[in-house]
CSV table of C-alpha atoms and ligand atoms in Angstrom, one decimal:
chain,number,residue,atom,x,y,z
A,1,UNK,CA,44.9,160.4,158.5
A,2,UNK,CA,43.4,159.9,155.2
A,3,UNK,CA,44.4,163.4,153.9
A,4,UNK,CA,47.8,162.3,155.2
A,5,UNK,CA,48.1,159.4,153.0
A,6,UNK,CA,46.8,161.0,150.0
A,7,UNK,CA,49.3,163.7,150.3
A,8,UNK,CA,52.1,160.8,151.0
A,9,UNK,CA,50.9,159.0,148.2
A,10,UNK,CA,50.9,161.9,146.0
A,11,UNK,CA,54.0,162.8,147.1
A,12,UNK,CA,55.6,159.2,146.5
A,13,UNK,CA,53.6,159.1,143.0
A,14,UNK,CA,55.3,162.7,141.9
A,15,UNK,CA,58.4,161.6,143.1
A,16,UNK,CA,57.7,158.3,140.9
A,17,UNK,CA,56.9,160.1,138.0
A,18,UNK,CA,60.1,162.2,138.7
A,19,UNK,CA,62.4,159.2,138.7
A,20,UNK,CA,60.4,157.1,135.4
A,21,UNK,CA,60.2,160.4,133.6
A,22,UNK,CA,63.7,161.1,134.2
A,23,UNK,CA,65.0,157.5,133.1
A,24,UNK,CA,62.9,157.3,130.3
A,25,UNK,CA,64.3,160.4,128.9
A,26,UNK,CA,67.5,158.7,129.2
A,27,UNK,CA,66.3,155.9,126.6
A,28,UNK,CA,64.7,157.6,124.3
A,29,UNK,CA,65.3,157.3,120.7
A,30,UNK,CA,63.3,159.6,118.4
A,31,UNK,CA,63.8,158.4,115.0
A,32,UNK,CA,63.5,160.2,111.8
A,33,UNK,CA,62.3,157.2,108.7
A,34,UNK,CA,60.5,157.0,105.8
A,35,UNK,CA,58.8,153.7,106.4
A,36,UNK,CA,54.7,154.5,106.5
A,37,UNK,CA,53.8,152.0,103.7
A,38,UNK,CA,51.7,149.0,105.2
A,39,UNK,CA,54.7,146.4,104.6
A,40,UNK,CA,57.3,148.9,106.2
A,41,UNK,CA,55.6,149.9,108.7
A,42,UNK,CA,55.0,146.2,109.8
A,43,UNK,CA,59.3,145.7,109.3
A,44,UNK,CA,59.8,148.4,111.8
A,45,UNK,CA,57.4,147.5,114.3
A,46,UNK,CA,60.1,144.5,114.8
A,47,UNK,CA,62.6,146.9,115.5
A,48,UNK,CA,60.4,149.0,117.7
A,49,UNK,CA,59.3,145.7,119.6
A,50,UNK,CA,63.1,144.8,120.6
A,51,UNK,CA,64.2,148.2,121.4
A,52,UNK,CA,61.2,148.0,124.0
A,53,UNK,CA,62.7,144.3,125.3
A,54,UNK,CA,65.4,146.6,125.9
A,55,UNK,CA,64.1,149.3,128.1
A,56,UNK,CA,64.7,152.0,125.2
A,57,UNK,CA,61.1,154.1,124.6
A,58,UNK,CA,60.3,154.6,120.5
A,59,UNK,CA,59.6,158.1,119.5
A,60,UNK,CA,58.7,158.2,115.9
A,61,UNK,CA,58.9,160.8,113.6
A,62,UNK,CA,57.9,159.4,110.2
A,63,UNK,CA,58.2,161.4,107.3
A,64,UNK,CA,56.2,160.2,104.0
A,65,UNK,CA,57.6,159.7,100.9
A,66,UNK,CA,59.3,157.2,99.1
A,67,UNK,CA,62.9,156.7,98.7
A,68,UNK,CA,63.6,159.7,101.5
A,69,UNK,CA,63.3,162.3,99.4
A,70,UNK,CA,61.2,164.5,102.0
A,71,UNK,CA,62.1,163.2,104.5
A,72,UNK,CA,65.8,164.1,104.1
A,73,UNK,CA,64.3,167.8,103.5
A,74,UNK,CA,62.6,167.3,107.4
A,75,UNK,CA,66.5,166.6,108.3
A,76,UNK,CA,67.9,169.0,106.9
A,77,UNK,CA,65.5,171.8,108.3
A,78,UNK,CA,65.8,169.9,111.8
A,79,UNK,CA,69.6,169.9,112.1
A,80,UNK,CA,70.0,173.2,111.2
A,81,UNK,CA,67.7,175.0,113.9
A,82,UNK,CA,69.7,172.7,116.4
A,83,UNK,CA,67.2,170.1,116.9
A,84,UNK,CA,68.5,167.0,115.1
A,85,UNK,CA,66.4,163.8,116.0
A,86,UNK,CA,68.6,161.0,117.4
A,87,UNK,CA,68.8,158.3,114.8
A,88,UNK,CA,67.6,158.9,111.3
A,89,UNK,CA,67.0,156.0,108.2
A,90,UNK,CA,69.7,157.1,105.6
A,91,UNK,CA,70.6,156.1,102.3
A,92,UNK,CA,74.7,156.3,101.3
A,93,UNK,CA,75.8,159.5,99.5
A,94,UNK,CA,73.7,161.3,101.9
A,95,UNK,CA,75.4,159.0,105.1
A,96,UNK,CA,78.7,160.1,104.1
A,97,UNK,CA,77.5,163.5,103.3
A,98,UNK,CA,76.6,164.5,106.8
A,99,UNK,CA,79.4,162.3,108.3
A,100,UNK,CA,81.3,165.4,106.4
A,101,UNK,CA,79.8,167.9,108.4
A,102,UNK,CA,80.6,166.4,111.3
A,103,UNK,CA,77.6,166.4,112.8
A,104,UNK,CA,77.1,161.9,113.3
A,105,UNK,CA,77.9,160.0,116.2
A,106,UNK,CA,80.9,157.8,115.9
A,107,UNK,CA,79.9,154.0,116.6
A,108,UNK,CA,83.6,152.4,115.9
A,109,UNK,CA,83.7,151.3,119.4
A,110,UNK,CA,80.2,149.0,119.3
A,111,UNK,CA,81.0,148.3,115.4
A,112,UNK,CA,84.7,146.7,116.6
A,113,UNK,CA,83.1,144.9,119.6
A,114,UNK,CA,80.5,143.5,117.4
A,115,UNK,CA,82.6,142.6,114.6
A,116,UNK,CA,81.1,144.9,111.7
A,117,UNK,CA,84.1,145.3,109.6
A,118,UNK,CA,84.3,141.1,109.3
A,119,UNK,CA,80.2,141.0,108.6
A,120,UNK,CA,79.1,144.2,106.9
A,121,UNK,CA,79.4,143.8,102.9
A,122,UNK,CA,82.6,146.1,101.7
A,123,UNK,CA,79.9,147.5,99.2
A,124,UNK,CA,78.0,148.7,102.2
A,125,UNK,CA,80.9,149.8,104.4
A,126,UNK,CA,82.2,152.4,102.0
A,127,UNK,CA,79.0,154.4,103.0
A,128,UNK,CA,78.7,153.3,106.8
A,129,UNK,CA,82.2,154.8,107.8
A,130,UNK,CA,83.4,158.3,107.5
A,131,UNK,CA,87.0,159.5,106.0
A,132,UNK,CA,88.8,159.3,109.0
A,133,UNK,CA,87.4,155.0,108.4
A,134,UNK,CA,85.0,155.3,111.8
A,135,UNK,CA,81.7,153.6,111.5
A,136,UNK,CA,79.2,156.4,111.9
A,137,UNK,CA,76.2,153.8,110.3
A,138,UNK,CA,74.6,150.8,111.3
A,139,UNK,CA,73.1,149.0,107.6
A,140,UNK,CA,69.8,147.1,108.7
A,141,UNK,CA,68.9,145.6,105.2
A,142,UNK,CA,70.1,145.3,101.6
A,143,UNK,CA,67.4,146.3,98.8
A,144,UNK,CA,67.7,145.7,95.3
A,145,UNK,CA,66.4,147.8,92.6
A,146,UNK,CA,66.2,146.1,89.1
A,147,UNK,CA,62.9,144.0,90.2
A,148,UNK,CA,59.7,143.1,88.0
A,149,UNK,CA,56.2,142.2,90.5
A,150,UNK,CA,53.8,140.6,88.8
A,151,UNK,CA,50.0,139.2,89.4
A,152,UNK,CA,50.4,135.5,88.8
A,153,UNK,CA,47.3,134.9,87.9
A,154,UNK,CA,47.2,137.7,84.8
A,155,UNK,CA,50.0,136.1,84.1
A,156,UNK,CA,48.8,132.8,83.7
A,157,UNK,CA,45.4,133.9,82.0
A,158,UNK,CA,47.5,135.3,78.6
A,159,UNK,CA,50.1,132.3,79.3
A,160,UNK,CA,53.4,134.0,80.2
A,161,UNK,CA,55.0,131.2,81.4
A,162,UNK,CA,58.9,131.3,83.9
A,163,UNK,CA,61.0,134.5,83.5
A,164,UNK,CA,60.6,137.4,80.8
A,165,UNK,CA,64.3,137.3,79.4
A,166,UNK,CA,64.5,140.3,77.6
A,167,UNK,CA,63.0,143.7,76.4
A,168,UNK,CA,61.7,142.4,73.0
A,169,UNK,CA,59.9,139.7,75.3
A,170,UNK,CA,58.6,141.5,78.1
A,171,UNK,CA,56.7,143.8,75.0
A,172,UNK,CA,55.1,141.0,73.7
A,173,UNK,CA,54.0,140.6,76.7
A,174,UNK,CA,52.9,143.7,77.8
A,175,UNK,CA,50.7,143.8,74.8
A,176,UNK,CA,49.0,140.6,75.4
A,177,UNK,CA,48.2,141.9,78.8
A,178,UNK,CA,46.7,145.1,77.5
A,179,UNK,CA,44.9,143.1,74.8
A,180,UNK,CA,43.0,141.2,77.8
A,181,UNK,CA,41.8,144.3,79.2
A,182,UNK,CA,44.2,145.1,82.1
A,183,UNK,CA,46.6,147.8,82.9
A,184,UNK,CA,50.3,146.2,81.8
A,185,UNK,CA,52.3,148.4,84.0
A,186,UNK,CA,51.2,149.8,87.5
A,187,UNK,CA,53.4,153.1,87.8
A,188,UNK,CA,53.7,156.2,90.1
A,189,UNK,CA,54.5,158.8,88.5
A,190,UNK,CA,57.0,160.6,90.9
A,191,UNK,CA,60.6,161.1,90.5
A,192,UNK,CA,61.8,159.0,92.5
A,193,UNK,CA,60.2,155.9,90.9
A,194,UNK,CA,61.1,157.5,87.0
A,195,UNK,CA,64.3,156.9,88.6
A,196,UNK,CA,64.2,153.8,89.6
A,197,UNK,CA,62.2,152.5,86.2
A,198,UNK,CA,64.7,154.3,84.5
A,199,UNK,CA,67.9,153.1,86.3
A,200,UNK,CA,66.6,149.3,85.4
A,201,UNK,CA,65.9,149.8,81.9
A,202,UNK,CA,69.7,151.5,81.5
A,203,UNK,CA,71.3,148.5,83.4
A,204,UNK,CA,69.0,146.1,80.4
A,205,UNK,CA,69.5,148.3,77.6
A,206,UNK,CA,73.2,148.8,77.6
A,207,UNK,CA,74.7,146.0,80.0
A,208,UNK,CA,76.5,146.3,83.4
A,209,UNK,CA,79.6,148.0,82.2
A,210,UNK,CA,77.6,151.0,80.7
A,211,UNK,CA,75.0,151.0,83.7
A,212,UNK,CA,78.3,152.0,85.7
A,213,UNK,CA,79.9,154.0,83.2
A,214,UNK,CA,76.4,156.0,83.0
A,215,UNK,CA,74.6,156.0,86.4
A,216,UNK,CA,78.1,155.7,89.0
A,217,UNK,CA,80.8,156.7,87.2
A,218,UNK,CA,78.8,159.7,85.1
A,219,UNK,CA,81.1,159.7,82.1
A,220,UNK,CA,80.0,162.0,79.5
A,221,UNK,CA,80.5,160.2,76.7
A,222,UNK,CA,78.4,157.0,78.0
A,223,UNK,CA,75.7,159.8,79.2
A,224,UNK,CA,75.8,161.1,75.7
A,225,UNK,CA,75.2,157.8,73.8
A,226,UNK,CA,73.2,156.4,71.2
A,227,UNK,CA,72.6,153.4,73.6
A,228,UNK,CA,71.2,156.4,76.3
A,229,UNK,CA,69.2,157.4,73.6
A,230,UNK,CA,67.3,154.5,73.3
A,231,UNK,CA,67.0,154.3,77.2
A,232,UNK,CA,64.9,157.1,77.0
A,233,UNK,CA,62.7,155.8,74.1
A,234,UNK,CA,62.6,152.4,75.8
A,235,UNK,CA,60.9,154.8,78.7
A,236,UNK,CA,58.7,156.4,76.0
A,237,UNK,CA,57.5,152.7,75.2
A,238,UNK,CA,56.5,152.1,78.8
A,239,UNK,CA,54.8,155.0,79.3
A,240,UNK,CA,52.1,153.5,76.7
A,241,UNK,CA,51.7,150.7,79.1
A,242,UNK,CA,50.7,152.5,82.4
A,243,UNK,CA,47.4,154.2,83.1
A,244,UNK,CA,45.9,158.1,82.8
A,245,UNK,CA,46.3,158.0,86.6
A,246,UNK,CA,49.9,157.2,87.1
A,247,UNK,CA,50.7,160.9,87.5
A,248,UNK,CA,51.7,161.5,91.7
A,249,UNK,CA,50.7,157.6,92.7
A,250,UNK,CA,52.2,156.6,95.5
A,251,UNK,CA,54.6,153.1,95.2
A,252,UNK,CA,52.3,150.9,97.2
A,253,UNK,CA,49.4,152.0,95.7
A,254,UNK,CA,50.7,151.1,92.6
A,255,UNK,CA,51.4,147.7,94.3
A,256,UNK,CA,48.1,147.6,95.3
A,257,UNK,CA,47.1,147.7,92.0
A,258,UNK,CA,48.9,144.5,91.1
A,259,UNK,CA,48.3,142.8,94.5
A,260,UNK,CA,44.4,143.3,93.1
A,261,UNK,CA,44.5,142.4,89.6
A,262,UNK,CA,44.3,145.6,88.0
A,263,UNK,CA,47.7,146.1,86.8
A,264,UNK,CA,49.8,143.2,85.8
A,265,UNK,CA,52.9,144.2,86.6
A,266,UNK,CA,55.4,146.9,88.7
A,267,UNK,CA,59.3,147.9,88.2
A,268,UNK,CA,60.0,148.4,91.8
A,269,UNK,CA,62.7,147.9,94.6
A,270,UNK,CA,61.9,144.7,96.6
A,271,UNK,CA,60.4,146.6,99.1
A,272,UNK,CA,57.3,146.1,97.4
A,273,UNK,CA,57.3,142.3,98.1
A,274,UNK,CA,56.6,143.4,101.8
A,275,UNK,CA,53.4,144.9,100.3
A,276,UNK,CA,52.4,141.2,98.9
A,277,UNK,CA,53.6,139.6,102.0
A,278,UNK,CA,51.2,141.8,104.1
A,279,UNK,CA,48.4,140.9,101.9
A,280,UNK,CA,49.0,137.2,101.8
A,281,UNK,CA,50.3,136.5,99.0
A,282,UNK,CA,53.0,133.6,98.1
A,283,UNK,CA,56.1,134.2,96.1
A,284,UNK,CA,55.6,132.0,92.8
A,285,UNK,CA,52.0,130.8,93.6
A,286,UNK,CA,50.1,134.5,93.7
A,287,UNK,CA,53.0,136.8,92.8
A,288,UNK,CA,55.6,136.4,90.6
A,289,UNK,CA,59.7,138.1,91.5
A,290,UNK,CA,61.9,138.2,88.8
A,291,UNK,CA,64.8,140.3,88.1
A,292,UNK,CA,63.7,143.5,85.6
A,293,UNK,CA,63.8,141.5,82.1
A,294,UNK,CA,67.3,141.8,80.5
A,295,UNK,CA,69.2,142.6,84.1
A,296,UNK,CA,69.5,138.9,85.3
A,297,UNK,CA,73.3,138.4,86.8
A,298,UNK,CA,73.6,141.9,88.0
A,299,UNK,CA,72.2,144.3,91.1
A,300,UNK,CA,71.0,147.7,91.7
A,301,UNK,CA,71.4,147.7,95.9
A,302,UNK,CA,70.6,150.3,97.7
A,303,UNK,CA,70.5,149.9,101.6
A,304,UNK,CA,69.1,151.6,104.9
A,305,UNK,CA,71.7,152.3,107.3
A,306,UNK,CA,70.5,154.0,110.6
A,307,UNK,CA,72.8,157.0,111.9
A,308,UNK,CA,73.4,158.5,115.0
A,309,UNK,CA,73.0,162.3,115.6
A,310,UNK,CA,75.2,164.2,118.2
A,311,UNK,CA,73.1,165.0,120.5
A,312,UNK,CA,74.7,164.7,123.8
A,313,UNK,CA,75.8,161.9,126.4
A,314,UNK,CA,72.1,161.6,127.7
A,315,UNK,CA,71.2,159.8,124.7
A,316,UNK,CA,74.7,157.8,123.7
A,317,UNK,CA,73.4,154.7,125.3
A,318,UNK,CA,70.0,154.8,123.8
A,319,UNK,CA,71.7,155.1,120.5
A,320,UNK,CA,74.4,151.8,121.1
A,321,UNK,CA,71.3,149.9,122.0
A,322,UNK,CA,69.6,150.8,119.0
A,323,UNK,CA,72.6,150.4,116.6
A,324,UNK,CA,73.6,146.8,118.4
A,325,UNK,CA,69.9,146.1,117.8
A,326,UNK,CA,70.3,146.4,114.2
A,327,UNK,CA,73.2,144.8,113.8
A,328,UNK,CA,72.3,141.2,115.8
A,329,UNK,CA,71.8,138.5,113.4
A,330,UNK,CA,68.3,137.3,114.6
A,331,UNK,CA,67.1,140.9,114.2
A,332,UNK,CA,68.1,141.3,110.5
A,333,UNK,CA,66.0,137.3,109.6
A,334,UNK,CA,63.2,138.8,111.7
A,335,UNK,CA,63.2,142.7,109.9
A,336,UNK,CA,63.7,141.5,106.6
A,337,UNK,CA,62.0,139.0,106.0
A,338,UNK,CA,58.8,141.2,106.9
A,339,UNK,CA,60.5,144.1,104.6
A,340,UNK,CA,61.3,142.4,101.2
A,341,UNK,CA,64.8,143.2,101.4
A,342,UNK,CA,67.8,140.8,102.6
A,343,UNK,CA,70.2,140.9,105.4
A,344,UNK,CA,72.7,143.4,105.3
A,345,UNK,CA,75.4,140.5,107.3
A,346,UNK,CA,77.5,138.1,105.1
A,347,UNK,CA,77.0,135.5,107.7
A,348,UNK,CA,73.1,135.2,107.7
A,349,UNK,CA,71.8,131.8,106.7
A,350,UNK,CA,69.0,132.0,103.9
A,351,UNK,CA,67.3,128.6,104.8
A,352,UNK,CA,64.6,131.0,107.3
A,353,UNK,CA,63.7,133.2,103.9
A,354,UNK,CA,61.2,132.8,101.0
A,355,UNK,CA,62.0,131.9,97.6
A,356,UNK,CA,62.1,135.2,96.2
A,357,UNK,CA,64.5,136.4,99.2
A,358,UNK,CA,66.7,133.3,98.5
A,359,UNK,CA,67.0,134.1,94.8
A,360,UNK,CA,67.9,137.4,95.7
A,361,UNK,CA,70.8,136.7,98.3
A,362,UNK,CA,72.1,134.4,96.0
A,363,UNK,CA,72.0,137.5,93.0
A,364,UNK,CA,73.3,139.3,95.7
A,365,UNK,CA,76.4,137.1,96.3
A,366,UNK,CA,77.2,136.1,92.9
A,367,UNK,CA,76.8,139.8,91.5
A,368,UNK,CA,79.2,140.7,94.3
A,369,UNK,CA,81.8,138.4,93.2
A,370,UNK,CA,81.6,138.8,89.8
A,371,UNK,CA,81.8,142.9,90.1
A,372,UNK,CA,78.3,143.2,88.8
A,373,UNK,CA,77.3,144.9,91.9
A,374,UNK,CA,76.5,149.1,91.4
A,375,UNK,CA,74.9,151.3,93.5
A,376,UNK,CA,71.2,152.5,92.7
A,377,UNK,CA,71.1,155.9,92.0
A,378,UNK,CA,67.3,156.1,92.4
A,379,UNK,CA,67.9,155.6,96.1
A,380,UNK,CA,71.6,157.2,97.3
A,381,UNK,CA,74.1,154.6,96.1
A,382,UNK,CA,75.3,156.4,92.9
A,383,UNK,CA,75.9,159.8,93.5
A,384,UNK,CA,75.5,162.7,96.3
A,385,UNK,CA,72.1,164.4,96.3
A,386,UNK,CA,73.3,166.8,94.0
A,387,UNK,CA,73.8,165.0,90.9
A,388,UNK,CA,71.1,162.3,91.4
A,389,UNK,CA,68.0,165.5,91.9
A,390,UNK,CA,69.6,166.7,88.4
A,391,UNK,CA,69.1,163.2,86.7
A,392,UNK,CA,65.3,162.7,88.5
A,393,UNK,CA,64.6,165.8,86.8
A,394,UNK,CA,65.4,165.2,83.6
A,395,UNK,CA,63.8,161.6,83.5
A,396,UNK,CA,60.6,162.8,84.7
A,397,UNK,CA,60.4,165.4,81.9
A,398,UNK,CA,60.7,163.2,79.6
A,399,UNK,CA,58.6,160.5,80.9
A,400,UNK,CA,56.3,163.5,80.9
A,401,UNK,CA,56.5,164.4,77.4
A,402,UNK,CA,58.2,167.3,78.1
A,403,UNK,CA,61.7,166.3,76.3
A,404,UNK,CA,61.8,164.0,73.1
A,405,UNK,CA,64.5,161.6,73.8
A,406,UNK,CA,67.1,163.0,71.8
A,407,UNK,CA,66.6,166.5,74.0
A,408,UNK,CA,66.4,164.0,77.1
A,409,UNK,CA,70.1,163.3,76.0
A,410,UNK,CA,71.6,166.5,75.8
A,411,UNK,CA,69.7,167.5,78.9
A,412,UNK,CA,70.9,164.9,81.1
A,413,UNK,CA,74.8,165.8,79.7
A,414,UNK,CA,74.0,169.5,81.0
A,415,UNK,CA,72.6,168.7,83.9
A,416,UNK,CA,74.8,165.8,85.5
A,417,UNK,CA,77.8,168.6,84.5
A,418,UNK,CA,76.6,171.6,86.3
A,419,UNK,CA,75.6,169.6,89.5
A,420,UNK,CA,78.9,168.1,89.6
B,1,BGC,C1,64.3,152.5,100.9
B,1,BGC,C2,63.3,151.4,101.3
B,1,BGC,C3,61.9,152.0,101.2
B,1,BGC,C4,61.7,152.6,99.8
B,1,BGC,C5,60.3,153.1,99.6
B,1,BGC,C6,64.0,153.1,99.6
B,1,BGC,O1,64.8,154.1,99.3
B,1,BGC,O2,65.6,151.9,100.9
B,1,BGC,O3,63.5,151.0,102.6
B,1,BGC,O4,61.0,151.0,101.5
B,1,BGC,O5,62.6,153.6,99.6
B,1,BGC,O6,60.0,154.1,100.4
């Protein structure tokens, strides 16, 4: 009798298993991001937490390294031996890049049921459709670029006091901090972050106009310039402000550095307020946000857009839910205000965000209507893969001593031409 249950019960439970495994297969997302930083991994535990509400099982495939860089090398491997995962964190150029290959899902139906064209920034929709004008992305925040972080309390101990206007200023102040005994700058040296230094400092030394001219448009002559020039010795300048250590550093360790009072400040994407968030610190009372000194009135975005693979019917559902997730207006309050960045809707109120968000969403807007909006190279918004690697390389020779700036010049000309 016993034996008779067990094997019943064994029987039932396999049959169980069966019909559980079998379902959960169904709604399974596996998804390929970038987000293993302390603040970003907290932003995307929101989203794993409502796609579990919603019956869908998270499988994670995280990939290390800032900006995507790697993990859009994990991607590339994985599609071509067949095995692409079924929704992957991208960044624009390299959205509409694989949309060309034909390889993304098409989400036009969801996007049209849900509103997105009415929603979604245009700025953002030119990289979450493909040619044909499908949506084949679903946007889940918008980042900004040309940001300055700084340790409130440094700042108040040599008496900086409200914003840093301009270059000449923030050196003055650099040198005071150094003069106390602190590290003024807390940089990774990667190339990804030269980038994104670099793509700030171009936007404050020559102005909106040539930032597009240089960085989105590519135009030889503007590439060429004297004003480039003294980009790169601008860069030169900063380097005298970091550390011996900056070579390799991860971002958020550099943010760590100024979350614990051993570097004053960091040029970095607002992703690194989720790093002072997470360590409980207050916008304007422990940390201070302001637009990279010079750049006020205009915006570096970037955003992360989440795409679908084809990878059969079995996992269409799975992949609606996920997009509709990311879309839904209490999602993008709840996700961004944990990631630093800002929602990538028009019709978000910013009454549920901090000051520093607020100030940005109102850059955001005004940047937007007064065409002083450009996509951040650093991080897929100003030009396929291709031509960004070949400008990264450059900048992080020179940041490395390797070029002078002059040579930096004529380097980036050559480069920029042959990759494009
Ligand atoms: C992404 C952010 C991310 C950052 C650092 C950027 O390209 O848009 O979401 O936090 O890289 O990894």
């Amino acid at each position: 009798m016993y034996k008779k249950f067990v094997s019943t019960f064994a029987g039932l439970a396999t049959g169980a298993a069966l019909f559980v495994g079998s379902a959960a297969a169904q709604e399974t997302v596996e998804v390929l991001h970038w987000w293993t930083a302390g603040g970003e991994a907290a932003a995307l535990n929101v989203l794993k937490k409502q796609l579990e509400e919603e019956g869908v099982t998270w499988e994670d495939m995280p990939v290390a390294g800032g900006s995507g860089v790697q993990a859009m090398t994990v991607l590339r491997s994985r599609v071509t031996s067949g095995n692409a995962p079924t929704a992957v964190q991208m960044l624009g150029y390299d959205i509409t890049e694989w949309a060309d290959q034909g390889v993304v899902a098409d989400l036009s139906d969801l996007a049209s049921k849900e509103n997105w064209d009415n929603v979604v920034p245009t700025a953002l929709q030119k990289f979450s459709k493909n040619s044909e004008g499908q949506w084949i992305a679903a946007p889940v925040d918008v980042h900004s670029t040309n940001w300055m972080w700084a340790n409130k309390k440094i700042f108040d101990e040599v008496g900086v006091e409200g914003d840093i206007k301009d270059w000449d200023q923030l050196i003055e102040v650099l040198d005071k901090i150094k003069e106390a005994g602190y590290t003024p700058v807390a940089y990774g040296g990667q190339p990804w972050q030269d980038a994104t230094v670099f793509e700030a400092v171009v936007l404050a030394t020559g102005g909106p106009d040539f930032y597009k001219k240089a960085l989105n448009d590519f135009d030889e002559e503007t590439l060429g310039s004297d004003t480039m020039k003294q980009v790169f010795d601008r860069m030169t300048k900063l380097h005298d402000y970091v550390d011996p250590n900056f070579s390799g550093r991860d971002w958020n360790l550099a943010t760590a550095m100024v979350i614990n009072g051993k570097a004053a400040v960091q040029f970095m994407g607002d992703w690194a307020k989720g790093e002072f968030l997470r360590a409980d610190m207050k916008p304007g009372e422990d940390f201070v946000c302001q637009r990279f000194p010079g750049t006020e009135g205009s915006v570096l975005f970037n955003s992360d857009q989440f795409v679908m693979f084809k990878v059969g019917e079995d996992k269409r559902d799975a992949q609606l839910k996920l997009a509709s997730a990311v879309m839904s207006p209490e999602f993008q309050i709840a996700f961004n205000k944990v990631k630093g960045s800002v929602p990538a809707r028009t019709d978000v109120a910013p009454d549920e965000f901090d000051a520093c968000a607020q100030k940005g969403m109102k850059q955001l807007a005004e940047a937007n209507e007064n065409n002083h909006l450009y996509g951040s190279l650093a991080h897929g918004y100003g030009a396929p893969s291709a031509v960004k690697n070949a400008v990264f390389d450059v900048v992080t020779a020179h940041f490395n001593g390797e070029y002078t700036s002059e040579e930096a010049v004529q380097a980036l000309v050559d480069a920029v031409a042959s990759a494009r």
